[in-house]
Short mmCIF file of C-alpha atoms and ligand atoms in Angstrom, two decimals:
data_model
loop_
_atom_site.label_atom_id
_atom_site.label_comp_id
_atom_site.label_asym_id
_atom_site.label_seq_id
_atom_site.Cartn_x
_atom_site.Cartn_y
_atom_site.Cartn_z
CA MET A 1 183.91 103.78 158.30
CA PHE A 2 182.22 107.03 159.20
CA ASP A 3 184.89 109.59 158.40
CA PRO A 4 184.42 112.20 155.64
CA THR A 5 186.41 110.18 153.07
CA THR A 6 183.72 107.49 152.96
CA ILE A 7 181.10 109.94 151.68
CA ASP A 8 180.93 110.22 147.88
CA LEU A 9 179.10 113.45 147.12
CA ARG A 10 179.30 112.84 143.36
CA ILE A 11 177.20 109.67 143.72
CA LEU A 12 174.86 111.22 146.30
CA ARG A 13 174.15 114.14 143.92
CA GLU A 14 173.05 111.61 141.29
CA ARG A 15 171.14 109.19 143.51
CA ALA A 16 169.94 110.71 146.80
CA TYR A 17 166.36 111.93 146.26
CA ASN A 18 163.53 112.71 148.70
CA LEU A 19 164.66 116.30 149.50
CA ARG A 20 168.34 115.32 149.53
CA TRP A 21 171.53 115.84 147.49
CA ALA A 22 169.99 115.09 144.08
CA THR A 23 167.21 117.63 144.64
CA VAL A 24 169.06 120.67 146.05
CA PRO A 25 171.24 123.16 144.16
CA GLU A 26 175.03 122.71 144.26
CA GLY A 27 176.39 124.30 147.46
CA VAL A 28 173.34 123.47 149.62
CA ILE A 29 173.76 120.85 152.39
CA PRO A 30 170.55 118.80 152.76
CA LEU A 31 169.96 117.87 156.43
CA THR A 32 166.43 116.91 155.43
CA ALA A 33 165.05 113.37 154.97
CA ALA A 34 166.60 111.08 157.58
CA ASP A 35 168.76 109.00 155.26
CA PRO A 36 172.50 108.51 155.92
CA ASP A 37 175.15 110.11 153.73
CA PHE A 38 177.36 107.05 154.30
CA PRO A 39 177.41 104.08 151.91
CA SER A 40 175.79 100.92 153.27
CA ALA A 41 177.87 98.02 154.66
CA PRO A 42 179.85 96.11 152.00
CA GLU A 43 178.32 92.75 153.02
CA ILE A 44 174.96 93.99 151.75
CA ALA A 45 176.21 94.71 148.22
CA GLU A 46 178.08 91.36 148.27
CA ALA A 47 174.92 89.45 149.22
CA ILE A 48 172.93 91.15 146.43
CA CYS A 49 175.68 90.35 143.89
CA ARG A 50 175.93 86.69 145.01
CA PHE A 51 172.19 86.23 144.58
CA ALA A 52 171.94 88.15 141.30
CA LYS A 53 174.84 86.42 139.59
CA ASP A 54 172.83 83.18 139.22
CA ARG A 55 170.49 85.26 137.03
CA TYR A 56 167.37 83.57 138.42
CA LEU A 57 165.15 86.33 139.71
CA CYS A 58 161.96 84.31 140.08
CA TYR A 59 158.79 85.02 142.06
CA GLY A 60 159.39 84.62 145.76
CA PRO A 61 156.88 83.28 148.31
CA PRO A 62 154.07 85.83 148.92
CA GLU A 63 154.62 85.53 152.68
CA GLY A 64 158.36 86.22 152.29
CA LEU A 65 161.67 84.35 151.98
CA PRO A 66 162.17 81.86 154.84
CA GLU A 67 165.71 83.12 155.54
CA PHE A 68 164.45 86.68 155.93
CA LYS A 69 161.63 85.61 158.25
CA GLU A 70 163.98 83.48 160.35
CA SER A 71 166.56 86.29 160.65
CA MET A 72 163.92 88.78 161.72
CA ALA A 73 162.43 86.40 164.31
CA GLY A 74 165.93 85.64 165.64
CA HIS A 75 166.80 89.32 165.78
CA TYR A 76 163.63 90.26 167.68
CA GLN A 77 164.12 87.36 170.09
CA ALA A 78 167.78 88.22 170.77
CA LYS A 79 167.59 92.04 170.80
CA ARG A 80 164.02 92.80 171.85
CA ASN A 81 163.13 89.81 174.00
CA LEU A 82 160.11 89.24 171.77
CA SER A 83 159.14 85.65 171.00
CA ILE A 84 157.84 85.67 167.48
CA ALA A 85 157.66 82.68 165.13
CA PRO A 86 159.22 83.19 161.68
CA GLY A 87 155.75 82.46 160.28
CA ASN A 88 154.45 85.62 161.96
CA VAL A 89 157.00 87.89 160.27
CA PHE A 90 155.88 89.35 156.98
CA PRO A 91 158.24 91.33 154.71
CA VAL A 92 156.71 94.35 152.99
CA ASP A 93 158.16 96.90 150.64
CA SER A 94 158.94 99.50 153.36
CA ALA A 95 157.96 100.57 156.84
CA ALA A 96 155.79 103.20 155.13
CA PHE A 97 153.80 100.42 153.46
CA GLY A 98 153.71 98.54 156.78
CA ILE A 99 151.99 101.52 158.42
CA TYR A 100 149.56 101.89 155.53
CA LEU A 101 148.89 98.12 155.44
CA THR A 102 148.08 98.06 159.17
CA CYS A 103 145.62 100.93 158.68
CA ARG A 104 144.09 99.15 155.70
CA ALA A 105 143.74 95.90 157.65
CA PHE A 106 142.29 97.37 160.86
CA LEU A 107 140.39 100.55 159.98
CA ARG A 108 137.04 100.95 158.25
CA PRO A 109 135.82 104.34 156.95
CA GLY A 110 134.80 106.49 159.92
CA ASP A 111 137.02 104.66 162.42
CA GLU A 112 139.41 106.66 164.55
CA ALA A 113 143.11 106.06 165.13
CA ILE A 114 145.19 107.86 167.74
CA ILE A 115 148.54 109.27 166.61
CA PHE A 116 151.21 111.22 168.46
CA ASP A 117 151.65 114.93 167.83
CA PRO A 118 154.24 115.70 166.58
CA VAL A 119 154.97 112.57 164.57
CA ASP A 120 155.99 111.60 161.05
CA PHE A 121 153.30 112.48 158.46
CA LEU A 122 153.01 108.83 157.35
CA PHE A 123 150.59 108.00 160.18
CA ARG A 124 147.98 110.66 159.37
CA TYR A 125 148.45 110.07 155.64
CA SER A 126 147.86 106.30 155.93
CA ILE A 127 144.87 106.62 158.25
CA GLU A 128 143.17 109.18 156.01
CA SER A 129 143.99 107.13 152.88
CA VAL A 130 141.71 104.35 154.13
CA GLY A 131 138.92 106.73 155.21
CA GLY A 132 139.82 106.86 158.90
CA THR A 133 140.19 109.86 161.17
CA ALA A 134 143.51 110.60 162.84
CA VAL A 135 143.10 111.88 166.41
CA ALA A 136 146.21 113.73 167.58
CA PHE A 137 147.56 113.05 171.07
CA PRO A 138 150.17 115.66 172.09
CA ILE A 139 153.59 114.45 173.24
CA PRO A 140 155.57 117.70 173.22
CA PRO A 141 159.38 117.57 172.98
CA GLY A 142 161.05 117.44 176.38
CA ASP A 143 160.73 115.56 179.63
CA ALA A 144 157.12 116.26 180.60
CA PRO A 145 155.29 113.05 181.62
CA VAL A 146 152.94 111.52 179.06
CA ASP A 147 149.39 112.59 179.94
CA PHE A 148 147.68 109.18 179.99
CA GLN A 149 144.44 110.62 181.36
CA ARG A 150 144.19 112.87 178.33
CA LEU A 151 144.93 109.88 176.11
CA GLU A 152 142.15 107.87 177.75
CA ASN A 153 139.76 110.81 177.33
CA SER A 154 140.46 110.88 173.60
CA ILE A 155 139.38 107.24 173.13
CA THR A 156 135.83 106.97 171.75
CA GLN A 157 133.46 104.24 170.54
CA ARG A 158 135.05 104.62 167.10
CA THR A 159 138.68 104.26 168.18
CA ARG A 160 140.25 101.11 166.73
CA LEU A 161 143.97 101.77 166.50
CA LEU A 162 146.60 103.24 168.83
CA CYS A 163 149.65 104.24 166.78
CA LEU A 164 153.00 104.33 168.56
CA CYS A 165 156.18 105.66 167.04
CA ASN A 166 159.03 104.52 169.28
CA PRO A 167 161.60 106.09 169.16
CA LEU A 168 159.53 109.07 168.18
CA ASN A 169 160.42 110.87 164.97
CA PRO A 170 160.84 113.91 165.10
CA THR A 171 161.42 114.52 168.85
CA GLY A 172 163.72 111.53 169.49
CA LYS A 173 161.79 110.43 172.58
CA VAL A 174 162.32 106.78 173.59
CA PHE A 175 159.42 105.47 175.67
CA THR A 176 160.14 103.79 178.97
CA LYS A 177 158.82 100.34 179.86
CA ALA A 178 156.44 101.96 182.36
CA GLU A 179 155.01 104.28 179.69
CA LEU A 180 154.64 101.42 177.24
CA LEU A 181 152.80 99.38 179.87
CA CYS A 182 150.32 102.26 180.26
CA PHE A 183 149.76 102.37 176.48
CA GLY A 184 149.32 98.60 176.49
CA GLU A 185 146.87 98.61 179.40
CA LEU A 186 144.70 101.23 177.70
CA ALA A 187 144.74 99.23 174.47
CA CYS A 188 143.61 96.13 176.40
CA LYS A 189 140.93 98.06 178.32
CA TYR A 190 139.39 99.51 175.15
CA ASP A 191 140.13 96.58 172.82
CA LEU A 192 142.41 98.54 170.50
CA THR A 193 144.98 97.23 168.06
CA ILE A 194 148.43 98.74 168.66
CA LEU A 195 150.53 99.76 165.67
CA SER A 196 154.09 100.03 166.95
CA ASP A 197 156.43 101.63 164.41
CA GLU A 198 159.91 100.60 165.54
CA ILE A 199 161.94 101.59 162.48
CA TRP A 200 164.17 103.76 164.69
CA SER A 201 164.64 101.17 167.44
CA ASP A 202 168.32 100.46 166.67
CA ILE A 203 169.17 104.16 166.96
CA VAL A 204 168.99 104.64 170.73
CA TYR A 205 171.71 106.38 172.72
CA PRO A 206 172.95 104.97 176.03
CA PRO A 207 171.95 105.03 178.84
CA GLN A 208 168.47 104.84 177.29
CA ILE A 209 167.18 101.28 176.93
CA TYR A 210 164.79 100.31 174.18
CA THR A 211 161.68 98.23 174.88
CA SER A 212 159.35 96.77 172.24
CA ILE A 213 155.78 97.06 173.45
CA ALA A 214 155.00 93.56 172.14
CA SER A 215 157.54 92.11 174.61
CA LEU A 216 155.38 93.23 177.57
CA GLY A 217 153.26 90.12 178.01
CA GLU A 218 150.94 87.99 175.95
CA GLU A 219 147.85 90.16 176.09
CA ILE A 220 149.65 93.25 174.81
CA SER A 221 151.65 91.22 172.30
CA ALA A 222 148.51 89.65 170.82
CA ARG A 223 147.03 93.05 169.95
CA THR A 224 150.27 94.57 168.59
CA VAL A 225 151.38 94.89 165.00
CA THR A 226 155.09 95.75 165.02
CA VAL A 227 156.32 97.61 161.95
CA THR A 228 159.97 98.08 161.11
CA GLY A 229 162.30 98.78 158.23
CA PHE A 230 165.92 98.99 157.06
CA SER A 231 166.15 102.60 155.81
CA LYS A 232 167.40 104.12 159.07
CA SER A 233 169.71 101.51 160.67
CA TYR A 234 171.35 100.24 157.47
CA GLY A 235 170.79 103.01 154.90
CA LEU A 236 168.69 100.83 152.54
CA ALA A 237 165.86 103.29 151.82
CA GLY A 238 166.04 102.78 148.05
CA LEU A 239 165.55 99.01 148.44
CA ARG A 240 162.10 99.67 149.96
CA ILE A 241 162.17 96.87 152.48
CA GLY A 242 160.55 96.50 155.89
CA ALA A 243 158.44 94.05 157.84
CA VAL A 244 155.24 93.76 159.82
CA MET A 245 154.97 91.26 162.66
CA ALA A 246 151.93 90.04 164.59
CA THR A 247 151.90 87.17 167.09
CA ASP A 248 148.12 86.79 166.88
CA ALA A 249 147.02 84.50 164.02
CA ASP A 250 143.84 86.47 163.22
CA ARG A 251 145.65 89.78 163.05
CA PHE A 252 148.41 88.25 160.95
CA LYS A 253 145.86 86.86 158.49
CA LYS A 254 144.17 90.25 158.20
CA LEU A 255 147.54 91.79 157.31
CA MET A 256 148.28 89.10 154.72
CA ASP A 257 144.83 89.45 153.15
CA ALA A 258 145.06 93.26 152.98
CA SER A 259 148.59 93.16 151.53
CA LEU A 260 147.59 91.77 148.11
CA HIS A 261 150.83 89.75 148.11
CA HIS A 262 149.02 86.51 147.24
CA PRO A 263 147.62 87.76 143.91
CA THR A 264 151.13 89.28 143.22
CA ILE A 265 149.72 92.83 143.07
CA HIS A 266 152.17 93.84 145.81
CA GLY A 267 155.17 92.02 147.26
CA ALA A 268 158.58 92.50 148.86
CA ASN A 269 161.38 92.46 146.28
CA VAL A 270 163.48 89.29 146.63
CA LEU A 271 166.82 91.14 146.30
CA SER A 272 165.75 93.53 149.03
CA GLN A 273 164.92 90.62 151.35
CA VAL A 274 168.35 89.11 150.61
CA ALA A 275 169.97 92.46 151.43
CA ALA A 276 168.00 92.88 154.66
CA THR A 277 168.89 89.32 155.72
CA ALA A 278 172.58 90.11 155.19
CA ALA A 279 172.16 93.31 157.22
CA LEU A 280 170.74 91.36 160.17
CA LYS A 281 173.17 88.46 159.96
CA GLU A 282 176.45 90.15 159.02
CA CYS A 283 176.31 93.89 159.64
CA GLY A 284 175.98 94.23 163.42
CA TYR A 285 179.53 95.62 163.57
CA TRP A 286 178.59 98.32 161.01
CA LEU A 287 175.52 99.34 162.99
CA THR A 288 177.58 99.55 166.19
CA GLY A 289 180.10 101.84 164.45
CA PHE A 290 177.29 103.95 162.98
CA LEU A 291 175.68 104.35 166.40
CA THR A 292 178.98 105.44 167.99
CA HIS A 293 179.39 108.06 165.26
CA LEU A 294 175.77 109.23 165.61
CA HIS A 295 176.15 109.56 169.37
CA ALA A 296 179.07 111.96 168.84
CA MET A 297 177.12 113.86 166.15
CA ARG A 298 174.10 114.15 168.43
CA ASN A 299 176.19 115.78 171.16
CA LEU A 300 177.85 118.08 168.63
CA VAL A 301 174.57 119.18 167.03
CA VAL A 302 172.64 119.70 170.26
CA GLY A 303 175.50 121.72 171.78
CA ALA A 304 175.85 123.87 168.65
CA LEU A 305 172.11 124.49 168.26
CA ASN A 306 171.77 125.53 171.90
CA SER A 307 174.55 128.09 171.43
CA ILE A 308 172.52 129.93 168.76
CA PRO A 309 170.44 132.78 170.19
CA GLY A 310 166.73 131.95 169.99
CA PHE A 311 167.30 128.22 169.40
CA ALA A 312 166.60 125.53 172.04
CA CYS A 313 167.07 121.82 171.45
CA HIS A 314 166.47 118.84 173.74
CA SER A 315 168.95 116.04 173.36
CA PRO A 316 167.18 113.23 171.44
CA GLU A 317 167.26 109.83 173.21
CA GLY A 318 166.91 108.08 169.87
CA CYS A 319 166.72 108.76 166.08
CA TYR A 320 169.32 110.80 164.18
CA VAL A 321 167.35 114.02 164.03
CA ALA A 322 167.54 117.11 166.22
CA PHE A 323 164.25 118.93 166.71
CA ALA A 324 165.00 122.52 167.62
CA ASP A 325 162.55 125.07 169.01
CA ILE A 326 163.18 128.26 167.03
CA SER A 327 160.12 130.17 168.24
CA ARG A 328 162.20 132.65 170.27
CA THR A 329 163.81 133.90 167.04
CA GLY A 330 160.40 135.35 166.16
CA LYS A 331 160.40 133.40 162.88
CA THR A 332 157.98 130.72 161.78
CA SER A 333 159.30 127.28 160.84
CA ALA A 334 158.69 128.01 157.14
CA ALA A 335 160.44 131.40 157.32
CA MET A 336 163.40 129.75 159.06
CA ARG A 337 163.55 127.06 156.36
CA ASP A 338 163.71 129.79 153.68
CA LEU A 339 166.28 131.86 155.57
CA LEU A 340 168.61 128.90 156.19
CA PHE A 341 168.23 127.72 152.60
CA ASP A 342 168.99 131.13 151.09
CA LYS A 343 171.65 132.43 153.47
CA ALA A 344 173.20 129.43 155.28
CA ARG A 345 172.87 127.13 152.24
CA VAL A 346 171.47 124.41 154.50
CA ALA A 347 168.17 122.61 153.84
CA ILE A 348 166.17 121.50 156.88
CA VAL A 349 162.63 120.19 157.39
CA PRO A 350 160.31 122.86 158.83
CA GLY A 351 157.88 121.93 161.59
CA LEU A 352 154.81 122.25 159.40
CA LYS A 353 151.52 120.53 160.08
CA GLU A 354 151.80 118.56 156.83
CA TRP A 355 155.14 117.04 157.92
CA PHE A 356 154.64 116.39 161.64
CA GLY A 357 151.29 117.78 162.89
CA GLU A 358 150.24 120.93 164.77
CA GLY A 359 152.65 120.26 167.66
CA ALA A 360 155.66 120.83 165.39
CA GLN A 361 154.97 124.51 164.83
CA GLY A 362 157.89 126.69 165.85
CA TYR A 363 160.39 123.84 165.35
CA ILE A 364 162.81 122.73 162.67
CA ARG A 365 164.20 119.22 162.16
CA ILE A 366 167.82 118.60 161.31
CA SER A 367 169.20 115.18 160.32
CA PHE A 368 172.71 114.48 161.56
CA ALA A 369 173.53 111.19 159.76
CA THR A 370 176.51 112.68 158.00
CA SER A 371 180.22 113.26 158.57
CA GLU A 372 181.53 115.53 161.29
CA GLU A 373 183.03 117.75 158.58
CA ILE A 374 179.73 118.30 156.75
CA MET A 375 177.91 118.77 160.06
CA GLN A 376 180.43 121.36 161.28
CA THR A 377 180.12 123.33 158.02
CA ALA A 378 176.33 123.29 158.18
CA LEU A 379 176.22 124.29 161.85
CA SER A 380 178.73 127.08 161.39
CA ASN A 381 176.74 128.42 158.38
CA ILE A 382 173.53 128.35 160.45
CA LYS A 383 175.20 130.10 163.38
CA LYS A 384 176.72 132.85 161.17
CA THR A 385 173.38 133.42 159.46
CA MET A 386 171.60 133.81 162.79
CA GLN A 387 174.32 136.11 164.19
CA HIS A 388 174.08 138.42 161.18
CA LEU A 389 170.32 138.87 161.26
C1 LIG B 1 158.82 106.88 162.00
C2 LIG B 1 159.04 106.46 160.57
N1 LIG B 1 158.33 105.44 160.08
C3 LIG B 1 158.49 105.03 158.82
C4 LIG B 1 159.38 105.65 157.97
C5 LIG B 1 159.51 105.18 156.57
O1 LIG B 1 160.51 104.21 156.37
P1 LIG B 1 160.65 103.41 155.02
O2 LIG B 1 161.76 104.04 154.23
O3 LIG B 1 160.98 102.00 155.40
O4 LIG B 1 159.35 103.51 154.33
C6 LIG B 1 160.14 106.73 158.45
C7 LIG B 1 161.09 107.43 157.56
O5 LIG B 1 161.50 108.55 157.83
C8 LIG B 1 159.97 107.13 159.78
O6 LIG B 1 160.69 108.14 160.32
#
């Protein structure tokens, strides 16, 4: 399923946008936006076709299709030990919208929200879009303990939201249960809502074990909004489908009201909900195979990057991105992006503030959700380029 023959570069060059194959010149390998090069599981296309062939594509319920809500609740109960009623699962048109929606529901202009640094730009972007202030809390790549005292010191009278990204894109950190309990206790102490972005939670490499913060007791669960999506685990980014979940009735109502689903201004596409339901119900085998392949790619990429003079890369515990420290090459992240693009013919994401925050400076991010063949070519091009400097 995950060998080079399954990847159709002709189709990717026509369809894969967001810094990927359709946006780079011929000959450049885009290890940029974290979106797999592999086609999605066949059961997903079959489910979409079955639904579409009746030719009734009516309005769906604003709160989401019952089968989607039930599958999500079942999945979170079985895989994350989180008791959530189907009625408290709300499909939205992406995890990105889920993050934005949570900010819109829980932040007023002038409020503060704590975000990790580095972390995906979507957090800062969403907070600032609703007039809030993003307060960066450093979690540098590596094994250093999370500085909870510093986190507590950064909480003020205006802090309303604590934003978790677990596993953490771009560093690949997977938070332990003990760390999550500390986040939860601080949220309870200061009456904060927790936004837990868990879009990467299926992509965790053994022996690491994933914990959903909302599974850590009623008090923490009640103040948590869990956000997830289907772009990473199942390669459905173009379907724009995700979900927000909240066990607390008041918080759930705030999300529904802020979503504008009831007046039909926004809503989760019915076909996308059908596809996501099929992913959860029928595609576990595909995800298992994908994870096995990614595990091998992670080891390959980390080993290769660490053999390049001036590069240093921690092994990510989750996500399919490697976040390499390139500061000892003497180049900035942007200069390295340009060098690798021009000479190695490989596109990467530079550790710029606008992508990941201040803490990403001196790093580059490389996605490895591709075939071993493409990965080997890209890594060998990068290595040759750095050796010939
Ligand atoms: C941490 C994180 N959250 C959310 C998203 C966005 O996902 P979606 O495609 O569902 O909007 C991404 C995509 O890279 C991500 O890494």
